[in-house]
Coordinates of C-alpha atoms and ligand atoms in Angstrom, one line a residue:
M597 CA 32.5 -37.5 69.4
C598 CA 35.7 -37.5 71.4
G599 CA 38.9 -36.2 69.9
I600 CA 42.1 -38.1 69.8
V601 CA 45.6 -36.9 69.0
G602 CA 48.9 -38.8 68.7
Y603 CA 52.5 -37.9 67.8
V604 CA 55.9 -39.5 67.4
G605 CA 58.8 -37.4 66.2
S606 CA 61.5 -34.9 67.1
K607 CA 59.3 -32.4 68.9
R608 CA 58.4 -32.4 72.6
V609 CA 55.2 -34.3 72.6
V610 CA 53.2 -32.7 75.4
P611 CA 52.7 -29.3 73.8
V612 CA 51.9 -31.0 70.5
I613 CA 49.2 -33.0 72.1
F614 CA 47.7 -30.0 73.9
E615 CA 47.8 -27.9 70.8
G616 CA 45.9 -30.7 69.0
L617 CA 43.4 -31.3 71.8
K618 CA 42.6 -27.6 72.0
R619 CA 41.5 -27.8 68.4
L620 CA 39.5 -30.9 69.0
E621 CA 37.8 -29.8 72.2
Y622 CA 34.7 -29.1 70.1
R623 CA 34.3 -32.8 69.8
G624 CA 33.8 -33.4 73.5
Y625 CA 34.8 -31.7 76.7
D626 CA 33.7 -34.0 79.6
S627 CA 37.3 -35.0 80.5
A628 CA 40.7 -35.0 79.0
G629 CA 43.9 -37.0 79.3
I630 CA 47.4 -37.5 78.0
V631 CA 50.0 -40.2 78.2
Y632 CA 53.6 -40.2 77.0
L633 CA 56.7 -42.3 77.1
E634 CA 59.5 -41.2 79.4
N635 CA 62.4 -43.2 80.7
E636 CA 60.9 -46.4 79.4
A637 CA 57.7 -45.9 81.3
L638 CA 54.3 -44.3 80.6
V639 CA 53.5 -41.0 82.3
K640 CA 49.7 -40.4 82.4
F641 CA 47.6 -37.4 83.4
R642 CA 43.8 -37.4 83.3
C643 CA 41.2 -34.9 84.6
E644 CA 37.5 -34.4 84.7
G645 CA 36.1 -31.4 82.8
K646 CA 37.7 -29.3 80.2
L647 CA 41.2 -29.4 78.8
I648 CA 42.2 -26.4 80.9
N649 CA 41.9 -28.6 84.0
L650 CA 44.3 -31.1 82.5
E651 CA 46.7 -28.3 81.5
N652 CA 46.8 -27.0 85.0
H653 CA 47.2 -30.5 86.3
V654 CA 50.2 -31.5 84.2
G655 CA 52.3 -28.6 85.6
E656 CA 56.0 -29.0 84.9
A657 CA 55.4 -32.2 83.0
Y658 CA 54.4 -29.9 80.1
L659 CA 58.1 -29.5 79.6
S660 CA 58.9 -33.2 79.4
S661 CA 61.4 -34.1 76.7
S662 CA 59.3 -37.1 75.6
C663 CA 58.6 -37.2 71.9
V664 CA 56.0 -40.0 71.8
G665 CA 52.4 -39.8 73.2
I666 CA 48.7 -39.7 72.7
G667 CA 45.9 -37.6 74.1
H668 CA 42.1 -37.5 74.3
T669 CA 39.2 -35.2 74.9
R670 CA 36.0 -37.0 75.9
W671 CA 32.3 -36.9 75.2
A672 CA 31.0 -39.5 77.6
T673 CA 29.2 -42.6 76.2
H674 CA 29.9 -45.5 78.6
G675 CA 30.5 -44.3 82.1
A676 CA 30.1 -40.9 83.8
P677 CA 32.6 -38.1 83.0
T678 CA 34.9 -38.9 85.9
T679 CA 38.7 -39.0 86.0
D680 CA 38.6 -42.8 86.3
N681 CA 36.7 -43.0 83.0
A682 CA 38.9 -40.5 81.3
H683 CA 41.2 -41.7 78.6
P684 CA 44.0 -42.8 78.1
H685 CA 43.2 -46.3 79.4
S686 CA 45.9 -48.9 80.3
D687 CA 46.3 -52.6 80.4
C688 CA 47.1 -54.5 83.7
S689 CA 50.8 -54.1 83.3
G690 CA 50.5 -50.3 82.9
K691 CA 52.9 -50.6 79.9
L692 CA 50.3 -50.1 77.2
A693 CA 48.0 -47.1 76.8
I694 CA 45.1 -46.4 74.4
V695 CA 42.9 -43.5 73.4
H696 CA 39.7 -44.2 71.5
N697 CA 36.8 -42.5 69.8
G698 CA 33.8 -44.6 69.0
I699 CA 31.8 -47.4 70.7
I700 CA 32.9 -51.0 71.2
E701 CA 29.4 -52.6 71.0
N702 CA 30.4 -56.1 72.3
Y703 CA 32.4 -54.7 75.2
H704 CA 30.2 -56.3 77.8
S705 CA 30.9 -59.9 76.7
L706 CA 34.6 -59.1 76.1
R707 CA 34.9 -57.6 79.5
E708 CA 33.4 -60.6 81.2
E709 CA 35.7 -62.9 79.3
L710 CA 38.8 -60.8 80.1
R711 CA 37.7 -60.6 83.8
E712 CA 37.6 -64.4 84.0
R713 CA 41.1 -64.5 82.6
G714 CA 42.2 -62.3 85.5
H715 CA 42.3 -58.8 83.9
K716 CA 41.5 -56.0 86.4
F717 CA 39.3 -53.1 85.2
T718 CA 39.5 -49.6 86.7
S719 CA 36.9 -47.8 84.7
E720 CA 33.3 -48.3 83.3
T721 CA 34.3 -47.6 79.8
D722 CA 34.1 -49.7 76.7
T723 CA 37.6 -48.5 75.7
E724 CA 39.4 -50.1 78.6
V725 CA 38.3 -53.5 77.2
L726 CA 40.5 -52.8 74.2
A727 CA 43.6 -52.1 76.3
H728 CA 43.2 -55.5 78.0
L729 CA 42.3 -57.3 74.9
I730 CA 45.5 -56.1 73.2
E731 CA 47.4 -57.1 76.3
E732 CA 45.9 -60.6 76.0
Y733 CA 47.5 -61.0 72.5
L734 CA 50.7 -59.1 73.2
E735 CA 53.9 -61.1 73.1
D736 CA 56.6 -59.1 71.3
D737 CA 54.7 -57.6 68.3
L738 CA 52.3 -54.7 69.0
V739 CA 50.9 -54.5 65.4
K740 CA 50.0 -58.2 65.5
A741 CA 48.4 -57.9 69.0
V742 CA 46.3 -54.8 67.9
R743 CA 45.2 -56.6 64.8
L744 CA 44.2 -59.7 66.7
A745 CA 42.3 -57.6 69.3
L746 CA 40.5 -55.6 66.7
D747 CA 39.4 -58.7 64.9
R748 CA 37.3 -59.5 68.0
V749 CA 35.7 -56.1 68.2
E750 CA 32.3 -55.0 67.0
G751 CA 31.6 -51.3 66.7
S752 CA 33.4 -48.2 65.8
Y753 CA 36.8 -46.9 66.6
A754 CA 39.5 -44.5 65.9
L755 CA 42.3 -45.2 68.2
G756 CA 45.9 -44.6 69.1
V757 CA 48.1 -47.1 71.0
I758 CA 51.6 -46.8 72.6
W759 CA 53.6 -49.5 74.4
T760 CA 56.8 -49.1 76.4
E761 CA 58.4 -52.0 74.6
E762 CA 58.2 -50.3 71.2
P763 CA 59.0 -46.8 72.3
H764 CA 59.4 -45.3 68.9
T765 CA 56.1 -46.5 67.5
L766 CA 52.6 -45.2 67.6
I767 CA 49.7 -47.3 66.2
A768 CA 46.6 -45.7 64.7
A769 CA 43.6 -47.7 63.5
R770 CA 40.1 -46.8 62.4
N771 CA 36.7 -48.3 61.7
H772 CA 33.6 -46.1 61.3
S773 CA 35.2 -43.2 63.3
P774 CA 37.3 -40.5 61.6
L775 CA 41.1 -40.5 61.7
V776 CA 43.6 -38.6 59.7
L777 CA 47.4 -38.8 59.7
G778 CA 49.7 -35.7 59.4
V779 CA 52.9 -35.9 57.4
H780 CA 56.0 -33.8 58.0
D781 CA 59.4 -34.6 56.6
E782 CA 61.4 -33.4 59.6
A783 CA 59.1 -33.3 62.6
G784 CA 57.7 -36.8 62.4
S785 CA 54.2 -38.3 62.2
F786 CA 50.9 -37.1 63.6
M787 CA 47.4 -38.5 64.0
A788 CA 44.2 -36.9 64.9
S789 CA 40.4 -37.1 64.7
D790 CA 40.2 -34.0 62.6
I791 CA 42.4 -31.8 60.4
P792 CA 42.4 -28.6 62.6
A793 CA 44.5 -30.5 65.2
L794 CA 47.3 -31.0 62.6
L795 CA 47.3 -27.6 61.1
P796 CA 49.9 -26.0 63.4
Y797 CA 52.4 -28.6 62.1
T798 CA 51.4 -29.6 58.7
N799 CA 48.7 -29.4 56.0
R800 CA 49.8 -32.7 54.4
V801 CA 47.4 -35.4 55.4
V802 CA 46.5 -39.0 54.7
F803 CA 43.0 -40.2 55.4
L804 CA 42.7 -43.7 56.9
E805 CA 40.0 -45.9 55.5
D806 CA 37.7 -48.2 57.6
G807 CA 39.5 -51.4 58.5
E808 CA 43.0 -49.8 58.3
L809 CA 45.9 -49.6 60.7
A810 CA 48.9 -47.3 60.5
V811 CA 52.3 -47.7 62.1
L812 CA 53.7 -44.2 62.8
T813 CA 57.3 -43.5 63.5
E814 CA 59.5 -40.5 63.4
K815 CA 60.4 -41.4 59.8
G816 CA 56.8 -41.7 58.5
H817 CA 54.0 -44.1 58.4
T818 CA 53.0 -47.5 56.9
L819 CA 49.4 -48.5 56.3
F820 CA 48.0 -52.0 56.7
S821 CA 44.7 -53.8 56.4
I822 CA 43.6 -54.9 59.9
A823 CA 42.0 -58.0 58.5
T824 CA 44.8 -59.3 56.3
G825 CA 47.9 -57.5 57.4
E826 CA 48.5 -56.6 53.8
K827 CA 50.4 -53.3 53.2
K828 CA 48.4 -50.5 51.6
E829 CA 49.4 -47.3 49.7
R830 CA 47.6 -44.0 50.0
G831 CA 48.5 -40.6 48.6
E832 CA 48.7 -37.4 50.6
V833 CA 46.2 -34.7 50.3
V834 CA 47.3 -31.1 50.8
I835 CA 44.7 -29.1 52.8
D836 CA 44.2 -25.4 51.9
W837 CA 43.2 -24.5 55.5
S838 CA 45.7 -22.7 57.7
A839 CA 46.2 -22.9 61.4
S840 CA 45.0 -19.3 61.9
M841 CA 41.7 -20.2 60.3
A842 CA 41.0 -22.3 63.3
E843 CA 41.8 -19.5 65.8
K844 CA 39.5 -16.8 67.3
A845 CA 41.3 -13.8 65.6
G846 CA 40.3 -11.4 68.4
F847 CA 36.6 -12.4 68.6
R848 CA 35.3 -13.3 72.0
H849 CA 34.0 -16.6 70.7
F850 CA 34.5 -18.8 67.7
M851 CA 30.7 -18.6 67.1
L852 CA 30.8 -14.8 66.7
K853 CA 33.9 -15.0 64.4
E854 CA 32.1 -17.6 62.3
I855 CA 28.9 -15.5 62.1
F856 CA 31.0 -12.7 60.7
E857 CA 32.8 -15.0 58.3
Q858 CA 29.6 -15.8 56.5
P859 CA 30.0 -13.4 53.6
Q860 CA 33.3 -15.0 52.8
A861 CA 32.0 -18.5 53.3
I862 CA 29.2 -17.9 50.9
A863 CA 31.4 -16.2 48.3
N864 CA 33.9 -19.0 48.5
T865 CA 31.2 -21.6 48.1
I866 CA 29.7 -19.9 45.0
S867 CA 33.1 -18.9 43.5
G868 CA 33.8 -20.3 40.0
R869 CA 30.5 -22.2 40.0
V870 CA 28.0 -19.7 38.5
N871 CA 28.1 -17.6 35.4
L872 CA 26.3 -14.3 35.8
E873 CA 25.9 -13.8 32.0
T874 CA 24.2 -17.1 31.3
G875 CA 23.0 -18.0 34.8
E876 CA 24.6 -21.4 34.3
V877 CA 25.9 -23.4 37.2
T878 CA 28.8 -25.8 36.8
L879 CA 29.1 -28.7 39.2
P880 CA 31.2 -31.3 37.5
E881 CA 32.1 -32.7 40.9
I882 CA 28.7 -34.4 41.3
G883 CA 29.2 -36.3 38.0
L884 CA 25.6 -35.9 36.9
D885 CA 25.6 -35.9 33.1
D886 CA 22.4 -35.6 31.0
Q887 CA 21.9 -39.4 31.0
A888 CA 22.2 -39.7 34.8
L889 CA 20.0 -36.7 35.3
G890 CA 17.4 -38.1 32.9
K891 CA 16.9 -41.0 35.3
I892 CA 16.2 -38.9 38.4
K893 CA 12.6 -38.7 39.3
R894 CA 12.8 -37.8 43.0
I895 CA 15.3 -36.3 45.4
F896 CA 15.8 -37.3 49.0
L897 CA 17.7 -34.8 51.2
V898 CA 19.1 -36.5 54.3
A899 CA 20.7 -34.6 57.2
C900 CA 20.7 -33.9 61.0
G901 CA 20.3 -30.7 63.1
T902 CA 21.1 -27.5 61.4
S903 CA 22.0 -29.3 58.1
W904 CA 18.5 -30.7 58.2
H905 CA 17.2 -27.2 58.3
A906 CA 19.2 -26.3 55.2
A907 CA 17.6 -29.3 53.5
L908 CA 14.1 -28.0 54.4
V909 CA 14.8 -24.7 52.7
A910 CA 16.3 -26.5 49.7
K911 CA 13.0 -28.5 49.2
Y912 CA 11.3 -25.2 48.3
W913 CA 14.0 -24.2 45.9
I914 CA 14.4 -27.5 44.1
E915 CA 10.7 -28.1 43.8
K916 CA 10.0 -24.6 42.7
W917 CA 12.8 -24.2 40.1
A918 CA 13.7 -27.7 39.0
R919 CA 10.2 -29.2 39.4
I920 CA 11.6 -32.4 40.9
P921 CA 9.7 -33.8 44.0
V922 CA 11.9 -33.6 47.1
E923 CA 11.6 -35.6 50.4
V924 CA 13.5 -34.3 53.4
D925 CA 14.5 -36.8 56.1
I926 CA 16.1 -36.5 59.5
A927 CA 19.0 -39.0 59.0
S928 CA 18.3 -40.7 62.3
E929 CA 14.8 -41.6 61.2
Y930 CA 15.5 -42.3 57.5
R931 CA 16.7 -45.9 58.0
Y932 CA 13.8 -46.8 60.2
R933 CA 10.9 -46.3 57.8
T934 CA 9.9 -48.0 54.7
L935 CA 12.0 -46.4 52.0
I936 CA 10.9 -46.3 48.4
V937 CA 14.3 -45.6 47.0
D938 CA 15.9 -47.0 43.8
E939 CA 18.1 -45.7 40.9
S940 CA 15.5 -43.1 40.1
V941 CA 16.2 -41.3 43.4
L942 CA 19.1 -38.9 43.9
T943 CA 20.1 -38.8 47.6
V944 CA 21.8 -35.6 48.8
A945 CA 23.4 -35.8 52.2
I946 CA 24.1 -32.5 53.9
S947 CA 26.7 -32.4 56.6
Q948 CA 29.2 -29.8 57.8
S949 CA 31.6 -32.5 59.2
G950 CA 31.0 -35.3 56.8
E951 CA 31.2 -37.7 59.8
T952 CA 27.8 -37.6 61.4
A953 CA 27.0 -41.3 62.0
D954 CA 23.3 -41.1 61.3
T955 CA 23.8 -39.3 58.0
L956 CA 26.6 -41.6 57.0
A957 CA 24.4 -44.7 57.7
G958 CA 21.7 -43.0 55.6
I959 CA 23.8 -42.6 52.6
R960 CA 25.2 -46.2 52.9
L961 CA 21.6 -47.5 52.8
A962 CA 20.6 -45.2 49.9
G963 CA 23.6 -46.4 48.0
K964 CA 22.7 -50.0 48.6
L965 CA 19.2 -49.4 47.4
G966 CA 20.6 -48.2 44.1
S967 CA 20.4 -44.4 44.6
R968 CA 23.1 -42.1 43.4
V969 CA 24.5 -40.3 46.4
V970 CA 25.9 -36.7 46.5
T971 CA 27.1 -35.0 49.6
I972 CA 27.2 -31.3 50.4
C973 CA 30.0 -31.1 52.9
N974 CA 32.6 -28.7 54.4
V975 CA 35.4 -31.1 55.4
V976 CA 37.7 -32.3 52.7
G977 CA 38.3 -36.0 52.7
S978 CA 35.7 -36.7 55.4
T979 CA 34.1 -40.1 55.3
M980 CA 30.9 -39.0 53.5
T981 CA 32.9 -37.3 50.8
R982 CA 34.8 -40.5 50.2
E983 CA 31.8 -42.8 50.2
A984 CA 29.5 -40.6 48.1
D985 CA 29.4 -40.6 44.3
G986 CA 30.1 -36.9 44.3
T987 CA 30.6 -34.0 46.6
I988 CA 29.7 -30.3 46.4
Y989 CA 32.1 -28.8 48.9
T990 CA 31.0 -25.8 50.9
H991 CA 34.2 -23.7 51.3
A992 CA 33.3 -22.2 54.7
G993 CA 36.7 -23.0 56.3
P994 CA 37.0 -24.8 59.6
E995 CA 33.9 -24.4 61.9
I996 CA 34.9 -24.7 65.5
G997 CA 31.9 -23.4 67.5
V998 CA 29.6 -26.3 68.3
A999 CA 26.7 -24.2 67.1
S1000 CA 26.8 -24.3 63.3
T1001 CA 26.6 -20.9 61.6
K1002 CA 28.7 -20.3 58.6
A1003 CA 28.4 -23.9 57.5
F1004 CA 24.6 -23.4 57.4
T1005 CA 24.5 -20.4 55.2
A1006 CA 27.3 -21.9 53.0
Q1007 CA 25.1 -25.1 52.7
L1008 CA 22.2 -22.9 51.6
A1009 CA 24.3 -21.3 49.0
A1010 CA 25.5 -24.7 47.7
L1011 CA 21.9 -26.0 47.7
F1012 CA 20.7 -23.0 45.8
L1013 CA 23.5 -23.8 43.2
L1014 CA 22.2 -27.3 43.1
A1015 CA 18.6 -26.2 42.5
L1016 CA 19.7 -23.9 39.7
F1017 CA 21.9 -26.6 38.2
L1018 CA 19.0 -29.1 38.1
A1019 CA 16.6 -26.5 36.8
E1020 CA 18.8 -25.6 33.9
K1021 CA 19.5 -29.2 33.0
K1022 CA 15.8 -30.0 33.3
G1023 CA 15.0 -27.0 31.2
T1024 CA 12.5 -25.7 33.8
I1025 CA 13.7 -22.1 33.8
D1026 CA 14.5 -19.8 31.0
L1027 CA 17.6 -17.7 30.5
E1028 CA 16.1 -14.6 32.0
K1029 CA 15.1 -16.4 35.2
R1030 CA 18.4 -18.1 35.4
Q1031 CA 20.2 -14.8 35.2
E1032 CA 17.9 -13.2 37.8
L1033 CA 18.5 -16.1 40.3
A1034 CA 22.2 -16.2 39.7
K1035 CA 22.4 -12.5 40.3
A1036 CA 20.4 -12.9 43.5
L1037 CA 22.8 -15.6 44.8
V1038 CA 25.9 -13.7 43.9
G1039 CA 24.5 -10.6 45.6
I1040 CA 23.6 -12.1 49.0
G1041 CA 27.2 -12.3 50.4
P1042 CA 27.8 -8.5 50.0
V1043 CA 24.4 -7.8 51.5
V1044 CA 25.2 -10.0 54.5
E1045 CA 28.6 -8.3 54.9
K1046 CA 27.0 -4.8 54.9
E1047 CA 24.2 -5.7 57.2
L1048 CA 26.0 -7.8 59.8
P1049 CA 27.2 -4.8 62.0
L1050 CA 23.7 -3.1 61.7
I1051 CA 21.9 -6.3 62.7
Q1052 CA 24.3 -6.8 65.6
E1053 CA 23.6 -3.2 66.8
Q1054 CA 19.8 -3.7 66.5
I1055 CA 20.0 -7.1 68.4
G1056 CA 22.0 -5.4 71.1
T1057 CA 18.9 -3.2 72.0
L1058 CA 16.8 -6.3 72.7
I1059 CA 19.1 -8.3 75.0
D1060 CA 18.2 -6.6 78.3
S1061 CA 14.5 -7.4 77.7
F1062 CA 14.9 -11.0 76.6
Y1063 CA 18.1 -12.5 78.0
D1064 CA 16.4 -14.0 81.1
C1065 CA 13.3 -15.4 79.5
R1066 CA 12.4 -19.1 80.1
D1067 CA 10.9 -19.9 76.7
F1068 CA 11.0 -18.5 73.2
L1069 CA 9.0 -19.3 70.1
F1070 CA 10.1 -18.7 66.6
I1071 CA 7.7 -18.6 63.7
G1072 CA 8.0 -18.3 59.9
R1073 CA 6.2 -19.4 56.8
G1074 CA 7.3 -20.9 53.5
M1075 CA 11.0 -20.9 53.0
N1076 CA 11.4 -19.0 56.3
F1077 CA 9.7 -21.7 58.4
P1078 CA 13.0 -23.7 58.5
I1079 CA 14.8 -20.5 59.6
A1080 CA 12.4 -20.3 62.5
L1081 CA 13.4 -23.9 63.4
E1082 CA 17.1 -22.9 63.0
G1083 CA 16.7 -19.8 65.2
A1084 CA 15.1 -21.9 67.9
L1085 CA 17.8 -24.6 67.7
K1086 CA 20.5 -22.0 68.0
L1087 CA 19.0 -20.4 71.0
K1088 CA 18.3 -23.6 72.9
E1089 CA 21.6 -25.2 72.2
I1090 CA 23.8 -22.3 73.4
S1091 CA 21.7 -20.4 75.9
Y1092 CA 19.6 -23.4 77.4
I1093 CA 16.4 -21.4 77.0
H1094 CA 13.6 -23.6 75.9
A1095 CA 12.8 -22.6 72.3
E1096 CA 10.6 -24.0 69.6
G1097 CA 10.1 -23.2 65.9
Y1098 CA 6.7 -23.4 64.3
A1099 CA 5.2 -22.8 60.9
A1100 CA 3.3 -19.5 61.6
G1101 CA 0.0 -20.8 60.3
E1102 CA 0.2 -23.9 62.6
L1103 CA 0.2 -21.8 65.8
K1104 CA -3.6 -21.8 66.0
H1105 CA -3.6 -25.6 65.9
G1106 CA -2.2 -25.8 69.4
P1107 CA 0.9 -23.8 70.3
I1108 CA -1.1 -20.6 70.5
A1109 CA -2.2 -21.9 73.9
L1110 CA 1.3 -21.2 75.1
I1111 CA 1.0 -17.5 74.5
D1112 CA 0.6 -15.0 77.3
K1113 CA 2.2 -11.8 78.2
E1114 CA 5.4 -13.5 79.3
M1115 CA 6.0 -15.5 76.1
P1116 CA 8.5 -14.0 73.6
I1117 CA 7.8 -14.8 69.9
L1118 CA 10.1 -14.0 67.1
A1119 CA 8.3 -13.8 63.8
I1120 CA 10.0 -13.7 60.4
V1121 CA 8.0 -11.3 58.3
P1122 CA 9.8 -10.1 55.1
R1123 CA 7.6 -8.5 52.4
D1124 CA 7.3 -11.7 50.4
G1125 CA 4.6 -13.9 48.9
V1126 CA 3.2 -14.9 52.3
Y1127 CA 3.6 -11.5 54.1
S1128 CA 0.0 -10.8 54.7
K1129 CA -0.6 -14.4 56.0
V1130 CA 2.2 -14.0 58.6
I1131 CA 1.0 -10.6 59.6
S1132 CA -2.4 -12.2 60.4
N1133 CA -0.6 -14.7 62.5
V1134 CA 1.3 -12.0 64.3
E1135 CA -2.0 -10.1 64.9
E1136 CA -3.3 -13.3 66.6
I1137 CA -0.3 -13.3 68.9
K1138 CA -0.7 -9.6 69.7
A1139 CA -4.3 -10.1 70.5
R1140 CA -3.1 -12.5 73.2
Q1141 CA -0.5 -10.1 74.5
G1142 CA 2.5 -12.2 73.4
R1143 CA 5.9 -10.4 73.5
L1144 CA 6.7 -9.9 69.8
V1145 CA 10.0 -9.5 68.1
L1146 CA 9.6 -9.0 64.4
L1147 CA 12.3 -9.5 61.7
G1148 CA 11.0 -7.6 58.6
S1149 CA 11.7 -5.4 55.6
R1150 CA 13.2 -1.9 56.0
G1151 CA 10.6 0.7 55.4
D1152 CA 7.7 -1.6 56.5
T1153 CA 6.1 0.8 59.0
Q1154 CA 3.2 -1.6 59.8
L1155 CA 5.6 -3.7 61.9
R1156 CA 6.2 -0.9 64.4
T1157 CA 2.5 -0.7 65.0
L1158 CA 2.6 -4.3 66.2
T1159 CA 5.6 -4.0 68.5
D1160 CA 8.6 -1.7 69.3
D1161 CA 11.0 -4.7 68.9
V1162 CA 11.6 -4.8 65.2
I1163 CA 14.8 -5.7 63.4
Y1164 CA 14.9 -4.2 60.0
L1165 CA 16.6 -5.9 57.1
P1166 CA 16.9 -4.8 53.5
E1167 CA 14.4 -5.9 50.9
I1168 CA 16.2 -8.4 48.6
H1169 CA 15.3 -11.1 46.2
E1170 CA 12.8 -13.2 48.0
E1171 CA 14.7 -16.5 47.3
M1172 CA 17.7 -15.2 49.4
N1173 CA 15.6 -14.3 52.5
P1174 CA 16.4 -17.6 54.2
I1175 CA 20.1 -16.7 54.1
L1176 CA 19.6 -13.1 55.2
Y1177 CA 17.1 -13.8 58.0
T1178 CA 19.3 -16.5 59.5
I1179 CA 21.8 -13.8 60.6
P1180 CA 19.6 -12.0 63.2
A1181 CA 18.5 -15.4 64.5
Q1182 CA 22.1 -16.4 65.0
L1183 CA 23.1 -13.1 66.6
L1184 CA 20.1 -13.1 68.9
A1185 CA 21.0 -16.5 70.2
Y1186 CA 24.7 -15.6 70.5
E1187 CA 24.1 -12.3 72.3
I1188 CA 21.6 -13.8 74.7
A1189 CA 23.9 -16.8 75.5
A1190 CA 26.9 -14.5 76.0
R1191 CA 24.9 -12.3 78.3
R1192 CA 23.8 -15.3 80.3
G1193 CA 27.4 -16.2 80.7
C1194 CA 27.0 -19.5 78.8
D1195 CA 29.8 -21.4 77.3
V1196 CA 28.9 -20.4 73.8
D1197 CA 31.4 -22.4 71.9
Q1198 CA 31.1 -25.6 74.0
P1199 CA 27.6 -25.9 75.2
R1200 CA 26.8 -28.5 77.8
N1201 CA 26.2 -32.1 76.7
L1202 CA 26.9 -31.4 73.0
A1203 CA 29.7 -32.2 70.6
K1204 CA 30.4 -30.8 67.2
S1205 CA 30.7 -34.0 65.3
V1206 CA 28.2 -36.6 66.3
T1207 CA 29.9 -39.8 65.3
V1208 CA 27.7 -42.2 67.4
E1209 CA 24.2 -43.2 66.4
Ligands
LIG765 O1 28.3 -32.1 60.8 P1 26.8 -32.2 60.5 O2 26.3 -31.0 59.7 O3 26.4 -33.5 59.9 O4 26.1 -32.1 61.9 C1 24.8 -32.1 62.1 C2 24.3 -31.7 63.4 O5 24.9 -32.4 64.4 C3 24.6 -30.2 63.7 O6 24.1 -29.4 62.7 C4 24.1 -29.8 65.1 O7 22.7 -29.8 65.0 C5 24.7 -28.4 65.5 N1 25.0 -28.4 66.9 C6 23.7 -27.3 65.2 O8 24.2 -26.1 65.6

């Protein structure tokens, strides 16, 4: 959480920092701040709330001719989201400033020690400790002081530091929090928590590793080990995202744009990986040859939030087609149970960002236990992709809305590819079935493309009746149970309506007590293998006067006898229903939240990339 940006070069720094922070605001928006060097002094602005407050606050300083500075957008951990706690933080002299993403775990003892040595603190944050600790070691060499300070620190950090006495230098350092450098031959050097912040200026990036520090100047950057001071070399990576991909392109919200980008995201994820003639899937990037595959007896899928829902769907696919037992773990729980994991287990971590702290900790543990680790990830060069043995990239493009949409359906496409790949290698499906399933996968993008406007129109007719409800239940069975969970998560996170997802058959074991004539229940009822079972569950709800919304197959007239509120979708290959039925759930959440006037792209208390445990 938190986004940091830094720049040193030939451009005016304030617009560069704002442009970067706007693209990182998804990481936190409790407060924001900027500091730059002007006339040998630091000029600092900080504000509570969103970046727009800061933009209004800086006024004419926006036009400062300064070319060196750092900025921050905060998701509060230590200390309330006040101006005093907003970054950048300074040392006692006011000559040094720092922005930080992460948590300094031993900040309390360091703070006491520094207080005793006369340092004066003005915030409740862990970050301010770093500013004073660097000051403590600072004589005439900023790099040395930062290294000595970081040597004392426990926890995670991505940080940027500037100092009036070295006005042409910006220091960047990382440990367990993401940080990427931007390279430009004429404009200078950039640093940011995530790639979209750099895209208006460059697509040439260098990923910092844990324990590394970079010295940035107008002429370029030099990497060092924090522990030894030894110089390091790292090649650039050219990113194939453009700045416009991270803009709204006329849509009211990023979330809506990203919902409509799903056909492309799915197509890009499948592209070049599946052969329709033979039904074969090629995934050389995961490095699973026949010998490695032969060893795999079980699969663990580890993820958080929406990515965990993708994992739940994948369990059905992998077990059904590849006949390999699958366990699905919420990453934040995974480490705290007795794990029976060894080299016979393949661990697959699913993450849009590739930076989620819990998932990252999970794959580190799995690796230590001897498991091979593969990630399914959307962000090139993210920490998980660098630590895993192999990565299946989803090519969904940058996802900016805090609520994950296109990343989810792209994950589903990637997981289906994985299931087919494993099935083929294990010889558990024949040619005909392979062809059938490959065709179904390749066909789902165009179906979503065609249906999106129709679904949006149908959802529009429901909003007046449901936008002001207090609670909402979502039910589904089999592969669509995780989609009920996902629908409920989408609704609660962006509209703040209390929503829960249940396996339809589980209702009668307790949740049915919630049903009365006020309670809306969305049921996913495609004509699939469990259709009649879900219909029975729906009848049970109707008998108790619940307010039903049904998502079902076009032409299914029975649904209209149960409620007027039916969203019809085409009948497609059953295996692809989780992808198709996600779309109305996303649009329902979106339209309700927009109607309630909620901040759809930046819901309260949330951050896109959860880099703290
Ligand atoms: O980047 P990741 O996929 O690892 O993120 C996992 C969750 O934090 C994320 O899916 C979260 O639940 C979203 N807000 C859901 O919309």
